[in-house]
CSV table of C-alpha atoms in Angstrom, one decimal:
chain,number,residue,atom,x,y,z
A,1054,MET,CA,102.2,115.5,92.5
A,1055,LEU,CA,104.8,115.7,95.4
A,1056,ALA,CA,107.6,117.9,94.0
A,1057,VAL,CA,111.4,118.1,95.1
A,1058,GLY,CA,112.2,118.6,98.4
A,1059,ASP,CA,108.9,117.1,99.8
A,1060,GLN,CA,109.0,113.9,102.1
A,1061,ALA,CA,108.4,111.3,100.1
A,1062,PRO,CA,105.2,109.4,101.3
A,1063,ASP,CA,106.1,105.5,103.3
A,1064,PHE,CA,104.0,102.8,102.9
A,1065,SER,CA,103.9,98.8,102.8
A,1066,ALA,CA,102.8,96.5,100.9
A,1067,ASP,CA,103.6,93.2,99.5
A,1068,THR,CA,106.0,92.7,96.7
A,1069,ASP,CA,106.6,89.9,93.8
A,1070,GLY,CA,108.2,86.6,95.2
A,1071,GLY,CA,105.7,86.9,98.5
A,1072,GLY,CA,107.6,89.8,99.9
A,1073,ARG,CA,106.7,92.7,101.4
A,1074,ILE,CA,108.6,96.1,101.5
A,1075,ARG,CA,108.5,99.0,103.1
A,1076,LEU,CA,110.1,102.2,101.8
A,1077,SER,CA,111.2,104.1,105.7
A,1078,GLU,CA,113.6,101.1,106.1
A,1079,LEU,CA,115.7,102.0,103.2
A,1080,ARG,CA,116.4,105.0,103.9
A,1081,GLY,CA,119.8,105.4,103.4
A,1082,GLN,CA,120.0,104.4,100.0
A,1083,ARG,CA,118.5,106.3,97.2
A,1084,VAL,CA,115.3,104.9,95.3
A,1085,VAL,CA,114.1,105.3,92.5
A,1086,LEU,CA,110.3,104.5,93.0
A,1087,TYR,CA,108.2,105.1,88.9
A,1088,PHE,CA,104.6,103.4,88.3
A,1089,TYR,CA,103.3,102.1,85.7
A,1090,PRO,CA,100.0,100.9,84.7
A,1091,LYS,CA,99.3,97.5,83.7
A,1092,ASP,CA,102.5,94.6,84.0
A,1093,GLY,CA,102.9,93.3,80.1
A,1094,THR,CA,101.5,95.9,79.0
A,1095,PRO,CA,104.4,97.2,76.0
A,1096,GLY,CA,105.2,100.8,77.3
A,1097,CYS,CA,105.1,98.5,81.2
A,1098,LEU,CA,106.8,96.1,79.8
A,1099,PHE,CA,109.8,98.9,77.4
A,1100,GLU,CA,110.5,100.9,80.5
A,1101,ALA,CA,110.2,97.5,83.1
A,1102,CYS,CA,113.1,96.1,80.5
A,1103,ALA,CA,115.1,99.6,80.8
A,1104,PHE,CA,116.1,99.8,84.7
A,1105,ARG,CA,116.3,96.1,83.8
A,1106,ASP,CA,119.7,96.7,81.4
A,1107,ALA,CA,120.5,99.6,83.8
A,1108,HIS,CA,119.8,98.0,87.1
A,1109,GLU,CA,123.8,97.5,87.6
A,1110,GLU,CA,124.7,101.3,86.3
A,1111,LEU,CA,122.3,102.3,89.1
A,1112,ALA,CA,122.9,100.1,91.4
A,1113,ALA,CA,126.4,101.5,91.5
A,1114,LYS,CA,125.2,104.9,92.4
A,1115,GLY,CA,123.0,103.4,94.9
A,1116,CYS,CA,120.2,103.0,93.6
A,1117,VAL,CA,117.7,100.2,94.6
A,1118,VAL,CA,114.4,100.3,91.8
A,1119,ILE,CA,111.0,99.6,93.0
A,1120,GLY,CA,108.1,99.4,90.0
A,1121,VAL,CA,104.7,100.3,91.2
A,1122,SER,CA,101.0,99.7,89.7
A,1123,PRO,CA,98.0,98.8,90.9
A,1124,ASP,CA,99.1,94.9,89.3
A,1125,SER,CA,98.4,91.9,91.6
A,1126,VAL,CA,102.0,89.6,93.3
A,1127,LYS,CA,100.8,87.0,91.5
A,1128,SER,CA,100.7,89.2,88.1
A,1129,HIS,CA,103.6,90.6,89.5
A,1130,ASP,CA,105.1,87.3,89.8
A,1131,ARG,CA,104.6,86.5,86.1
A,1132,PHE,CA,105.6,89.8,84.6
A,1133,SER,CA,108.9,89.8,87.1
A,1134,THR,CA,109.9,85.9,86.5
A,1135,ARG,CA,109.2,85.9,82.3
A,1136,HIS,CA,111.4,89.3,81.9
A,1137,CYS,CA,114.1,88.3,84.7
A,1138,LEU,CA,113.5,92.2,86.9
A,1139,PRO,CA,115.9,91.6,88.9
A,1140,PHE,CA,114.1,94.7,91.4
A,1141,ARG,CA,110.8,94.7,93.4
A,1142,LEU,CA,107.8,95.2,92.3
A,1143,VAL,CA,104.6,96.2,95.1
A,1144,SER,CA,101.4,95.1,93.9
A,1145,ASP,CA,99.1,98.1,94.7
A,1146,PRO,CA,95.6,97.3,93.3
A,1147,ASP,CA,93.1,100.5,95.6
A,1148,HIS,CA,95.9,102.6,94.0
A,1149,ALA,CA,96.5,104.0,97.9
A,1150,ILE,CA,100.3,104.2,97.3
A,1151,ALA,CA,100.1,106.0,93.5
A,1152,GLU,CA,97.0,108.5,95.2
A,1153,SER,CA,100.3,109.5,97.9
A,1154,TYR,CA,102.1,110.4,95.6
A,1155,GLY,CA,99.9,111.9,93.3
A,1156,ALA,CA,100.4,110.0,90.3
A,1157,TRP,CA,96.8,108.4,90.4
A,1158,ARG,CA,95.3,111.0,88.2
A,1159,PRO,CA,92.3,111.5,85.9
A,1160,LYS,CA,94.2,110.3,81.8
A,1161,ILE,CA,92.6,110.5,78.3
A,1162,LEU,CA,92.1,107.2,76.4
A,1163,PHE,CA,90.8,108.0,72.2
A,1164,GLY,CA,88.8,110.6,74.2
A,1165,ASN,CA,87.5,109.0,77.1
A,1166,LYS,CA,88.8,110.5,81.3
A,1167,TYR,CA,89.0,107.4,83.9
A,1168,LEU,CA,91.3,107.5,86.5
A,1169,GLY,CA,94.6,105.6,86.0
A,1170,ILE,CA,98.0,105.7,86.8
A,1171,VAL,CA,100.5,108.8,84.8
A,1172,ARG,CA,103.1,107.4,84.5
A,1173,SER,CA,105.9,108.9,86.8
A,1174,THR,CA,108.9,108.0,88.8
A,1175,PHE,CA,110.2,109.6,91.2
A,1176,VAL,CA,114.1,109.8,92.6
A,1177,ILE,CA,114.0,109.3,96.7
A,1178,GLY,CA,116.9,110.2,98.6
A,1179,THR,CA,119.3,108.5,101.5
A,1180,ASP,CA,117.1,111.1,104.2
A,1181,GLY,CA,113.4,110.2,102.6
A,1182,LYS,CA,112.7,113.6,100.7
A,1183,ILE,CA,112.7,113.6,97.4
A,1184,GLU,CA,115.7,114.0,95.1
A,1185,ALA,CA,113.9,114.6,91.8
A,1186,VAL,CA,110.5,114.1,89.6
A,1187,TYR,CA,109.6,112.0,86.7
A,1188,ASP,CA,106.3,113.1,85.4
A,1189,ARG,CA,103.9,111.9,82.4
A,1190,VAL,CA,107.6,109.7,81.1
A,1191,LYS,CA,108.3,109.1,78.5
A,1192,VAL,CA,109.5,105.8,78.5
A,1193,ARG,CA,112.1,105.8,75.6
A,1194,GLY,CA,115.0,107.5,76.6
A,1195,HIS,CA,113.9,108.0,80.3
A,1196,VAL,CA,115.7,106.1,81.7
A,1197,ALA,CA,118.9,107.5,80.2
A,1198,GLU,CA,117.6,110.6,81.6
A,1199,VAL,CA,117.3,109.2,85.4
A,1200,LEU,CA,121.3,107.5,85.3
A,1201,SER,CA,122.3,110.9,84.1
A,1202,ASN,CA,120.7,113.1,86.7
A,1203,LEU,CA,121.8,111.2,89.4
């Protein structure tokens, strides 16, 4: 897992809307990069909508929001359109981005161990370094916590 002060790993990946994003091209802006398990599931929907509802406040603080999950671009397109998400969703099907941030880790569900996304958020400063890390995020109240700490 990355820590405050670490250089944020750069990546280039496909996004919803047929786009492509390279993290290093956002230098000079703060980035709220959040990792979530799956489009359309209850917790992921709640978190995405909370970031959507706080989008103007985050933008006023100079932040760009980017969501990352292993879902396909097609899935992201449906999810983003259905819920009017004003930020980009990155497709990470081989979980390379999640691994580089330490968000792809062992999990346990109903006693079964498996590898998957551990809900995590990273605030990346204008210089490309990690300013804040939120690990094992509980979705209720998370976006408000991020906002209050910015």
